[in-house]
CSV table of C-alpha atoms in Angstrom, one decimal:
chain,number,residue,atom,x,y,z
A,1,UNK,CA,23.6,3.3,17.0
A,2,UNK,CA,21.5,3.3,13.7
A,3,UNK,CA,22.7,1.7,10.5
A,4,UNK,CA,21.6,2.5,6.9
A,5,UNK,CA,17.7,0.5,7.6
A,6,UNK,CA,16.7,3.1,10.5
A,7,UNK,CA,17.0,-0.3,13.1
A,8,UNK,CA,18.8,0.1,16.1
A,9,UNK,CA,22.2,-2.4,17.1
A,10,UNK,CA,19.2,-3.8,19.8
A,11,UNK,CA,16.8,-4.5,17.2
A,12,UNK,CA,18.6,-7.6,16.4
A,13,UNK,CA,20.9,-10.0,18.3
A,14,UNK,CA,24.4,-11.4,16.9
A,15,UNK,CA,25.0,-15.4,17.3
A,16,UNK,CA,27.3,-14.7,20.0
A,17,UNK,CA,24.0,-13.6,22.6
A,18,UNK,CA,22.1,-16.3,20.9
A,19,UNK,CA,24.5,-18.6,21.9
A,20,UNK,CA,24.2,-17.7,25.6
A,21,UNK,CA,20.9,-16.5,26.4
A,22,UNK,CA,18.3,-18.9,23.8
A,23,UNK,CA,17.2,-22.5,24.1
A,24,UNK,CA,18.8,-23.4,21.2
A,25,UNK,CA,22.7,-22.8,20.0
A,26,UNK,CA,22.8,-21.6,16.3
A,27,UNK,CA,24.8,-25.0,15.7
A,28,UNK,CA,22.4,-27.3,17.0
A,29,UNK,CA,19.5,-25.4,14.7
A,30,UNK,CA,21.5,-25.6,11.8
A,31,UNK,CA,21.5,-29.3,12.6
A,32,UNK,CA,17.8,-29.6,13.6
A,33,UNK,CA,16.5,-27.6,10.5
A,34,UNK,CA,18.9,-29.6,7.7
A,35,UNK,CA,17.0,-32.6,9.1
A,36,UNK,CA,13.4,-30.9,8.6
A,37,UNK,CA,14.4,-29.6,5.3
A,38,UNK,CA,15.3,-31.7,3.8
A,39,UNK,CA,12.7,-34.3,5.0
A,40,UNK,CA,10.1,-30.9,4.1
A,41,UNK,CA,11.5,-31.0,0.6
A,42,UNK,CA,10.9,-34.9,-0.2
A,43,UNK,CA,7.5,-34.6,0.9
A,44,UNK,CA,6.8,-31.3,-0.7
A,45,UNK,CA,7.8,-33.2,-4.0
A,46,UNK,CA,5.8,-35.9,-3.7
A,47,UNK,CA,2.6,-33.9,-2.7
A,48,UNK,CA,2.8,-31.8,-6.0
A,49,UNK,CA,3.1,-35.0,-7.9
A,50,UNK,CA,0.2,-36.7,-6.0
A,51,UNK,CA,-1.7,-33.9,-5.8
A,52,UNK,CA,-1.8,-33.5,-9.2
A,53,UNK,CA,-3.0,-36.7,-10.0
A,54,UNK,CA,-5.7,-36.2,-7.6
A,55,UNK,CA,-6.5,-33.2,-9.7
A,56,UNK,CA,-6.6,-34.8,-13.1
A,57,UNK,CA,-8.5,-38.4,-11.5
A,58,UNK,CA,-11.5,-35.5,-10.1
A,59,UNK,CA,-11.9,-33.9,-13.4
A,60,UNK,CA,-12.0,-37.5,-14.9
A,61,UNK,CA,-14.6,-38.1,-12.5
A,62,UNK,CA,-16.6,-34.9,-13.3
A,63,UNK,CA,-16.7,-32.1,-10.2
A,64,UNK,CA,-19.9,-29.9,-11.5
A,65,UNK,CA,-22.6,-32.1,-10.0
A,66,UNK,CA,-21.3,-34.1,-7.3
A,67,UNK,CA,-20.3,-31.6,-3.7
A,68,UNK,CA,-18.2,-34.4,-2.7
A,69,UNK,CA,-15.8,-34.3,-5.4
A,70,UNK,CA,-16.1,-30.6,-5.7
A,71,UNK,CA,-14.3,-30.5,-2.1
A,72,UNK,CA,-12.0,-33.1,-2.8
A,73,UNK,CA,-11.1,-31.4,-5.7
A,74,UNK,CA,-10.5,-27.6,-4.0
A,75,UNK,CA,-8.5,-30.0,-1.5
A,76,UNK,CA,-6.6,-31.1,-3.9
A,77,UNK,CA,-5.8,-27.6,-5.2
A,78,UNK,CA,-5.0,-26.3,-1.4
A,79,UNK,CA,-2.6,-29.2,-0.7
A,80,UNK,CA,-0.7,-29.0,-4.0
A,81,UNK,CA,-0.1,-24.8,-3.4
A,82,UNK,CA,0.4,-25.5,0.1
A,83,UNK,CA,3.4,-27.6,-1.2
A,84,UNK,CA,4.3,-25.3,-3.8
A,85,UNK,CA,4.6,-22.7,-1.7
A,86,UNK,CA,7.0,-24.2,0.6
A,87,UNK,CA,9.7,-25.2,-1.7
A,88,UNK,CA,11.6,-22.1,-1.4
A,89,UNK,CA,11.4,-21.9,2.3
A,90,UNK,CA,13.0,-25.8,2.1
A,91,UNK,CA,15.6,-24.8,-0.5
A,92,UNK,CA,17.0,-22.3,1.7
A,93,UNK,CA,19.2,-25.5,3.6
A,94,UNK,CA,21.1,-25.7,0.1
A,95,UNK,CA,21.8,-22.1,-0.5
A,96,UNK,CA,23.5,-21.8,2.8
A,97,UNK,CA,25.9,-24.6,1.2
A,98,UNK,CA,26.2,-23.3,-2.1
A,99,UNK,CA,26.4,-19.5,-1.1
A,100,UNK,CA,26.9,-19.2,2.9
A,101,UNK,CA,25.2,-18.4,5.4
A,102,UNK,CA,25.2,-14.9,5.1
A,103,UNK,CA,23.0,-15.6,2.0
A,104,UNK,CA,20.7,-18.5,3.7
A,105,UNK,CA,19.7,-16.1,6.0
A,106,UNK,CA,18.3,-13.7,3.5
A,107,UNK,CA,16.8,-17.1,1.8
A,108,UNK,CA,14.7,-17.3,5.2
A,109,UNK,CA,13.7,-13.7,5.0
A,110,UNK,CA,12.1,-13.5,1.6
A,111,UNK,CA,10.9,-17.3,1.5
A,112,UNK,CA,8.8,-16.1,4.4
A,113,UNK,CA,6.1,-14.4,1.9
A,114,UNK,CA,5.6,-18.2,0.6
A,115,UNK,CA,5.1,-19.5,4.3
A,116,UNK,CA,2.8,-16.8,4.7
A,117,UNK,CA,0.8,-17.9,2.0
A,118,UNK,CA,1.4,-21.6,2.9
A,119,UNK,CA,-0.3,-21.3,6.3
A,120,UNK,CA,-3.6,-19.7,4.9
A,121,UNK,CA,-3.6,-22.5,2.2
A,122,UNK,CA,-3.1,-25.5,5.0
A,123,UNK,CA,-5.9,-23.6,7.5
A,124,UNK,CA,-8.4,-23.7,3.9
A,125,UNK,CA,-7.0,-27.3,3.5
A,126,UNK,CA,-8.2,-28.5,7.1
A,127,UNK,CA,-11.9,-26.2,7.1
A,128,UNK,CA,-12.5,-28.3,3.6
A,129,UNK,CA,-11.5,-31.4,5.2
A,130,UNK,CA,-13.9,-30.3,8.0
A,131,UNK,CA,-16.4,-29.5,5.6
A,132,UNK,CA,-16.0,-33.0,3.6
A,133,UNK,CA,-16.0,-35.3,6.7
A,134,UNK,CA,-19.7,-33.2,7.3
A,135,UNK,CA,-20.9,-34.6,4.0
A,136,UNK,CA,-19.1,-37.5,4.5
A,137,UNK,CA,-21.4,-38.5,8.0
A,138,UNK,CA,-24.6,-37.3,6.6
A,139,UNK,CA,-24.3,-39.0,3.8
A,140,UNK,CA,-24.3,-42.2,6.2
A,141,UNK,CA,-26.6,-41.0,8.5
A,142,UNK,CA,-29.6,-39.6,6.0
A,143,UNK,CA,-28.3,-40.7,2.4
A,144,UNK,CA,-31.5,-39.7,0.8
A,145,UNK,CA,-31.2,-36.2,2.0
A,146,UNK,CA,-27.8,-34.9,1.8
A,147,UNK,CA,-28.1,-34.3,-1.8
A,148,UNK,CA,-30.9,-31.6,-1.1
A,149,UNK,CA,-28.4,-30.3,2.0
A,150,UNK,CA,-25.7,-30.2,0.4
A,151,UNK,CA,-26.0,-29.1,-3.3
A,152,UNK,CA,-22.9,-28.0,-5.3
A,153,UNK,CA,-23.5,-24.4,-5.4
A,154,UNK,CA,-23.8,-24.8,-1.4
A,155,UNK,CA,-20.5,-26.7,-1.3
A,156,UNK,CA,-18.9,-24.1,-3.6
A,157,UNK,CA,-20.3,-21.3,-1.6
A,158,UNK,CA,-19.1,-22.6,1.5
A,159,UNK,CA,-15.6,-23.1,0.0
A,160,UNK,CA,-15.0,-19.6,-1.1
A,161,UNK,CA,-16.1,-18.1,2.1
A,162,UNK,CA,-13.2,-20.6,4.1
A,163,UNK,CA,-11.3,-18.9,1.1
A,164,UNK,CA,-12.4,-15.3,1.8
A,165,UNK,CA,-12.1,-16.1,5.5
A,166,UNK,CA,-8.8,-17.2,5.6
A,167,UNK,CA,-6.8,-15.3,3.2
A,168,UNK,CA,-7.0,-11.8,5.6
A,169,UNK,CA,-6.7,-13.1,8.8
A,170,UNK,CA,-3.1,-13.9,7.2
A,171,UNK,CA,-2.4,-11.1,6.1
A,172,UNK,CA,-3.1,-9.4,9.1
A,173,UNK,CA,0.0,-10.4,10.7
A,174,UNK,CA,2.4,-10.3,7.9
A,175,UNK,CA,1.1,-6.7,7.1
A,176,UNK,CA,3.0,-6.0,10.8
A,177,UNK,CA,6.5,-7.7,9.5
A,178,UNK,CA,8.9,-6.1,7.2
A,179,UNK,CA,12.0,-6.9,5.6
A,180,UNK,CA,14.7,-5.2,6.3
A,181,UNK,CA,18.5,-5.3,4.8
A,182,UNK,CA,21.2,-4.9,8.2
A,183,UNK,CA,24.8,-5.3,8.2
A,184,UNK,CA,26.4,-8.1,9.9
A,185,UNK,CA,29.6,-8.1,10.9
A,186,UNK,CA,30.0,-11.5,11.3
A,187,UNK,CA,29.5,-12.3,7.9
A,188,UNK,CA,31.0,-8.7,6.5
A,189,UNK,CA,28.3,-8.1,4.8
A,190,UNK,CA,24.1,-6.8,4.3
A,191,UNK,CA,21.9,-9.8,4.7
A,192,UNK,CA,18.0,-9.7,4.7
A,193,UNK,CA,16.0,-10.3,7.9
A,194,UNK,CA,12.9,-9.9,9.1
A,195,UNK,CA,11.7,-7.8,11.6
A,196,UNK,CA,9.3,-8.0,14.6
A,197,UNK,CA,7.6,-5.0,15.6
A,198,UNK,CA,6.3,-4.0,19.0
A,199,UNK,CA,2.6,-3.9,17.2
A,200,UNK,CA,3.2,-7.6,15.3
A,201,UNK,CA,4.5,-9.0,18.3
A,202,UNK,CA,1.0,-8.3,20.1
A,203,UNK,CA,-0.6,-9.5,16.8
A,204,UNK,CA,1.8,-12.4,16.9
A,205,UNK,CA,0.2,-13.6,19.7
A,206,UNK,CA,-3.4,-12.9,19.1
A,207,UNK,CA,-3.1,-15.0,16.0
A,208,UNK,CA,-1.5,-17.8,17.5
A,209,UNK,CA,-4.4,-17.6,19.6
A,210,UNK,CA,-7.5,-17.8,17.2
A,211,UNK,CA,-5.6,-19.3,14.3
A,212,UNK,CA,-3.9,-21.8,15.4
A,213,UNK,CA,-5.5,-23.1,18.5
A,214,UNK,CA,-8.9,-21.9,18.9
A,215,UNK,CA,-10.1,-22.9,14.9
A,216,UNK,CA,-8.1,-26.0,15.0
A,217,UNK,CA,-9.4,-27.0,18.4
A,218,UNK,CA,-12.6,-26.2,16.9
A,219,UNK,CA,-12.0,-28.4,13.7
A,220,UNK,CA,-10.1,-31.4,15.6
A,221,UNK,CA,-13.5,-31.6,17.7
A,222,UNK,CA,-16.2,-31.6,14.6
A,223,UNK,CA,-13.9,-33.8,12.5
A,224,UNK,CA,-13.7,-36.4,15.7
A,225,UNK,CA,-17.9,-36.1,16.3
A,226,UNK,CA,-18.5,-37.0,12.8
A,227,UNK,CA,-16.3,-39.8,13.0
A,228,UNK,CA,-17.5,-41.1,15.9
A,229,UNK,CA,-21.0,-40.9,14.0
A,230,UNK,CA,-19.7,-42.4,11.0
A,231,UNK,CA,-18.1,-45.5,12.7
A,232,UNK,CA,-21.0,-46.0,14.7
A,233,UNK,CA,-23.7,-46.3,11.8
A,234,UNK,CA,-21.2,-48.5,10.0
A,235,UNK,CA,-21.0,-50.6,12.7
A,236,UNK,CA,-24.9,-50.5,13.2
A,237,UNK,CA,-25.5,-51.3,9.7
A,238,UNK,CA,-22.8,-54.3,9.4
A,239,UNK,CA,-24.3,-55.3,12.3
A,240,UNK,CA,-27.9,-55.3,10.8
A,241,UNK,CA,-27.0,-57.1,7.4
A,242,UNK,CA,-25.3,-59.8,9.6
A,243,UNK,CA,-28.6,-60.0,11.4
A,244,UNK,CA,-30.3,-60.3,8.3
A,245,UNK,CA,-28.0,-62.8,6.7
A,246,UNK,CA,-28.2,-65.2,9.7
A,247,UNK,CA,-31.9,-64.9,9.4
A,248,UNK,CA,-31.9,-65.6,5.8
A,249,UNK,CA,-29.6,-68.6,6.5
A,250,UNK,CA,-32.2,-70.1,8.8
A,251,UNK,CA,-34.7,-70.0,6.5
A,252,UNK,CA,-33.4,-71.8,3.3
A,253,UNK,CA,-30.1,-73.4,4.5
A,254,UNK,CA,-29.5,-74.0,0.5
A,255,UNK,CA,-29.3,-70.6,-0.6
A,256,UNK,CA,-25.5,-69.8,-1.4
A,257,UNK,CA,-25.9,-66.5,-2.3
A,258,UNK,CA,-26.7,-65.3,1.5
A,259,UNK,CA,-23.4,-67.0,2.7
A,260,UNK,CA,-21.4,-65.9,0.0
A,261,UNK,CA,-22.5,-62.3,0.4
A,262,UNK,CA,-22.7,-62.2,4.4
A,263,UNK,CA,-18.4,-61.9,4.5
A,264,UNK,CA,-17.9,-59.8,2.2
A,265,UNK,CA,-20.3,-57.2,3.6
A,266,UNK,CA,-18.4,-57.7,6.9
A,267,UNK,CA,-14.5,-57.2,5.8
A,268,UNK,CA,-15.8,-54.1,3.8
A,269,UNK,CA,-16.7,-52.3,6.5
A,270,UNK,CA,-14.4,-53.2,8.7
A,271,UNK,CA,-12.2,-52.0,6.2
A,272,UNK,CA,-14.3,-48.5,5.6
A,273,UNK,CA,-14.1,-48.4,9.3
A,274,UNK,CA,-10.2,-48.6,9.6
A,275,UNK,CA,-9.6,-46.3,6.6
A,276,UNK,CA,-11.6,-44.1,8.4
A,277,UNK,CA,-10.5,-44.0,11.7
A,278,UNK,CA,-6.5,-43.5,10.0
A,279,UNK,CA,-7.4,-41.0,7.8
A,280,UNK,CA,-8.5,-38.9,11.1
A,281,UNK,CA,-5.9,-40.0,13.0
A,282,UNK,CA,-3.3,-38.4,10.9
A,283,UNK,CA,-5.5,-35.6,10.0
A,284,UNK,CA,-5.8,-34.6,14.2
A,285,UNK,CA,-2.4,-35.2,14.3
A,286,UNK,CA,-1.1,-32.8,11.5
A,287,UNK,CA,-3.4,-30.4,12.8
A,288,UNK,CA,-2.2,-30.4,16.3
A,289,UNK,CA,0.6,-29.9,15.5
A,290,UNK,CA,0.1,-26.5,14.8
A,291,UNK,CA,-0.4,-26.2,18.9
A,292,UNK,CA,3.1,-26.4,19.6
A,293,UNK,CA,4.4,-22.9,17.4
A,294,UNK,CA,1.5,-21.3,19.1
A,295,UNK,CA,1.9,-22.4,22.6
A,296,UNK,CA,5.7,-21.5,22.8
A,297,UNK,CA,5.1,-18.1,21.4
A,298,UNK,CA,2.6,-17.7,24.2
A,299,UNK,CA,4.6,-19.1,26.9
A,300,UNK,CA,8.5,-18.8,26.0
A,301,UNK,CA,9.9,-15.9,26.1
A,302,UNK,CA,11.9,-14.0,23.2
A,303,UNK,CA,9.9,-16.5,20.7
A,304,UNK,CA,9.9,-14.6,17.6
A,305,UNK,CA,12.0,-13.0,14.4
A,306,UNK,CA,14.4,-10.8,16.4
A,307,UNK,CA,13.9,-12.7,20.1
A,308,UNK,CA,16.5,-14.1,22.4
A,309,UNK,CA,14.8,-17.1,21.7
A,310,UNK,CA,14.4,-16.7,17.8
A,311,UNK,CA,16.3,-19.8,17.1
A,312,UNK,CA,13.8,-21.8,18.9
A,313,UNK,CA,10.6,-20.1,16.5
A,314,UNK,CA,12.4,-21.3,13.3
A,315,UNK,CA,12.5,-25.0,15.1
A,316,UNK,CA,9.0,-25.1,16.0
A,317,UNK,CA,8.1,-23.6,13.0
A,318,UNK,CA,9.4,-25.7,10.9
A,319,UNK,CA,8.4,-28.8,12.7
A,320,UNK,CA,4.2,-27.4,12.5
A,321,UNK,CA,5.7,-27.1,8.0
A,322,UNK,CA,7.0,-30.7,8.4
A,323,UNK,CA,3.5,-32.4,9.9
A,324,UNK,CA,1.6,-29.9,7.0
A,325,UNK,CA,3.3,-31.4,4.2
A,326,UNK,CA,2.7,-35.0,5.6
A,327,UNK,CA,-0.8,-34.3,5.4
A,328,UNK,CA,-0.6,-32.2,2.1
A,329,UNK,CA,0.9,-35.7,0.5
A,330,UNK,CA,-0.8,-39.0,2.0
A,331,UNK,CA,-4.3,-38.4,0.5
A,332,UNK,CA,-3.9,-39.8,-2.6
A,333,UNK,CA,-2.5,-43.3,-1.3
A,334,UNK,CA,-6.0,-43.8,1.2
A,335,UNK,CA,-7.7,-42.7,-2.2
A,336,UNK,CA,-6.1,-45.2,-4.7
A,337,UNK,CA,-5.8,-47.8,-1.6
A,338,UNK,CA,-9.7,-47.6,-0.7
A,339,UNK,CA,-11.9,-46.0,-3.4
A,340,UNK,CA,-12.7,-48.3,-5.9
A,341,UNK,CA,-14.1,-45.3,-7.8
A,342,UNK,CA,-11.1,-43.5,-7.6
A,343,UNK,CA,-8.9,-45.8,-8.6
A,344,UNK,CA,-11.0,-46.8,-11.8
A,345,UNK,CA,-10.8,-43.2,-12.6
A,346,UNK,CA,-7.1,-43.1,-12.0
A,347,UNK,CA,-6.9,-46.3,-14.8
A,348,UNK,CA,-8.9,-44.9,-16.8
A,349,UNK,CA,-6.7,-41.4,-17.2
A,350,UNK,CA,-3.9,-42.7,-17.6
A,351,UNK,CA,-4.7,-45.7,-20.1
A,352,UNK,CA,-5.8,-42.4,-22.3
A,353,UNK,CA,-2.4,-40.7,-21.6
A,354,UNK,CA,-0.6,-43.7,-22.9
A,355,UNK,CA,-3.1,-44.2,-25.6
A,356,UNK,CA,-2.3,-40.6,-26.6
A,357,UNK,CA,1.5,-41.3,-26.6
A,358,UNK,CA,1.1,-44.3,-28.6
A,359,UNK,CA,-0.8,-43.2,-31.1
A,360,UNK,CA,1.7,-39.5,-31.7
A,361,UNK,CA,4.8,-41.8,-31.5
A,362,UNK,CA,3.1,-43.7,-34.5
């Protein structure tokens, strides 16, 4: 039988065979999601605030002639639209208590263009990152000759194409998803859904495949080499200056300035060191994350927009959103916590802001 869409009454399951024959009961996801939501929401609000401030503290800084801050800065700009473009999908828990479910539902369905948009944004969010934590270990490694590798029209180059990249491989699979508008007779009414299709299923899995385990397999490895590099040289040079110190130490025993210098050095890079070794930690883990959407659409069956399992794709799903938004919104704190120049630029925009309040309220 064919309603008023052209999709068959097989093309989509009722909550009754939901019920029996997925993982997940439609009660328990209702309880699952509520819980991700609303958790998504809180952090998507506080990653457009922080990201934001990022954005203002790098253009107090100046982005045209340093590649560092250019990427930190297109970072910035992915995070903040990565969070934007989640909100809807998150407000859809408090539509289905203000209208119903019928209506949350058709939230889902056309907040899905925003997750499309989200996922490109948090895959150019993680290639910049890559891309940073490359400068990052060269400029430790040869500091005199990253500037000539790694100019600003290099880094902006380099940028776009991750942008270029990115944005059609996306697009690929939702080209192969529609919306459609179905009657339920559960709810009495047309809701909006989406809708697989033999051909996006196969593309489904195909892009589960390259985007979101082969490139962040790819990413998780070249971010953990250049740490690895990073911590080591640290550890070489605080090593070295100790050395040196000791040395110094031996030679005039009256000379302050070596022994007030040699701890400081130390607990600075042991500092450096721990910042860094956080900063990837939740980086690989955010990324991961993205293994377990891919791997059940791979392995379960049903896994998808009109599966037996569907109810179990919005869970994972949402779970791979939650860990994107964590790492959307923590930058700013490791900034303002560890760079000293980052944090003078964050004074120093924000004691204008209040000097230009002050002075129109006067």
């Amino acid at each position: 039988m064919n309603d008023s869409s052209g999709i068959t009454s097989g093309d989509l399951l009722n909550h009754e065979q939901l019920r029996q024959t997925g993982v997940l009961s439609a009660y328990l996801l209702n309880i699952i999601r509520q819980t991700l939501w609303f958790s998504m929401l809180t952090l998507n609000l506080v990653g457009i605030v922080t990201n934001l401030i990022n954005i203002r503290v790098f253009l107090e800084q100046g982005v045209l002639h340093d590649s560092t801050n250019i990427g930190f800065m297109c970072l910035s700009v992915f995070d903040l639209f990565g969070c934007v473009t989640l909100i809807p999908y998150c407000m859809c828990f408090i539509v289905m208590y203000t209208n119903g479910l019928a209506q949350h539902y058709t939230c889902i369905a056309y907040s899905t263009t925003g997750v499309y948009a989200h996922s490109a944004l948090q895959h150019m969010s993680t290639w910049t990152t890559v891309y940073i934590s490359l400068i990052r270990t060269l400029c430790v490694l040869f500091p005199l000759k990253v500037k000539l590798m790694f100019t600003p029209r290099i880094t902006v180059f380099v940028i776009a194409s991750i942008f270029i990249f990115f944005v059609p491989v996306q697009l690929i699979y939702a080209a192969y998803t529609t919306i459609v508008i179905v009657f339920r007779p559960e709810f009495n009414t047309t809701i909006a859904m989406m809708r697989d299709t033999p051909t996006s299923k196969v593309v489904l899995k195909y892009h589960q495949l390259f985007k979101n385990q082969i490139f962040p397999v790819m990413a998780v490895i070249i971010v953990s080499i250049n740490t690895a590099l990073m911590a080591q040289k640290l550890l070489e040079v605080k090593k070295w200056r100790l050395q040196h110190s000791s040395n110094s130490e031996r030679r005039d025993k009256d000379d302050n300035t070596s022994n007030s210098s040699k701890k400081p050095l130390g607990s600075k890079d042991i500092e450096l060191i721990k910042f860094i070794s956080t900063t990837t930690c939740i980086f690989l883990v955010c990324v991961l994350m993205s293994f377990i959407p891919s791997i059940a659409v791979m392995v379960l069956p049903g896994v998808g927009f009109t599966g037996i399992n569907r109810n179990l794709f919005l869970v994972v799903f949402s779970v791979r959103f939650l860990f994107d938004t964590i790492n959307c919104s923590v930058n700013f704190f490791f900034y303002i916590r560890v760079s000293s120049r980052f944090k003078t630029a964050f004074n120093t925009s924000f004691k204008k802001c209040c000097y230009r309040q002050k002075k129109e309220t006067c």
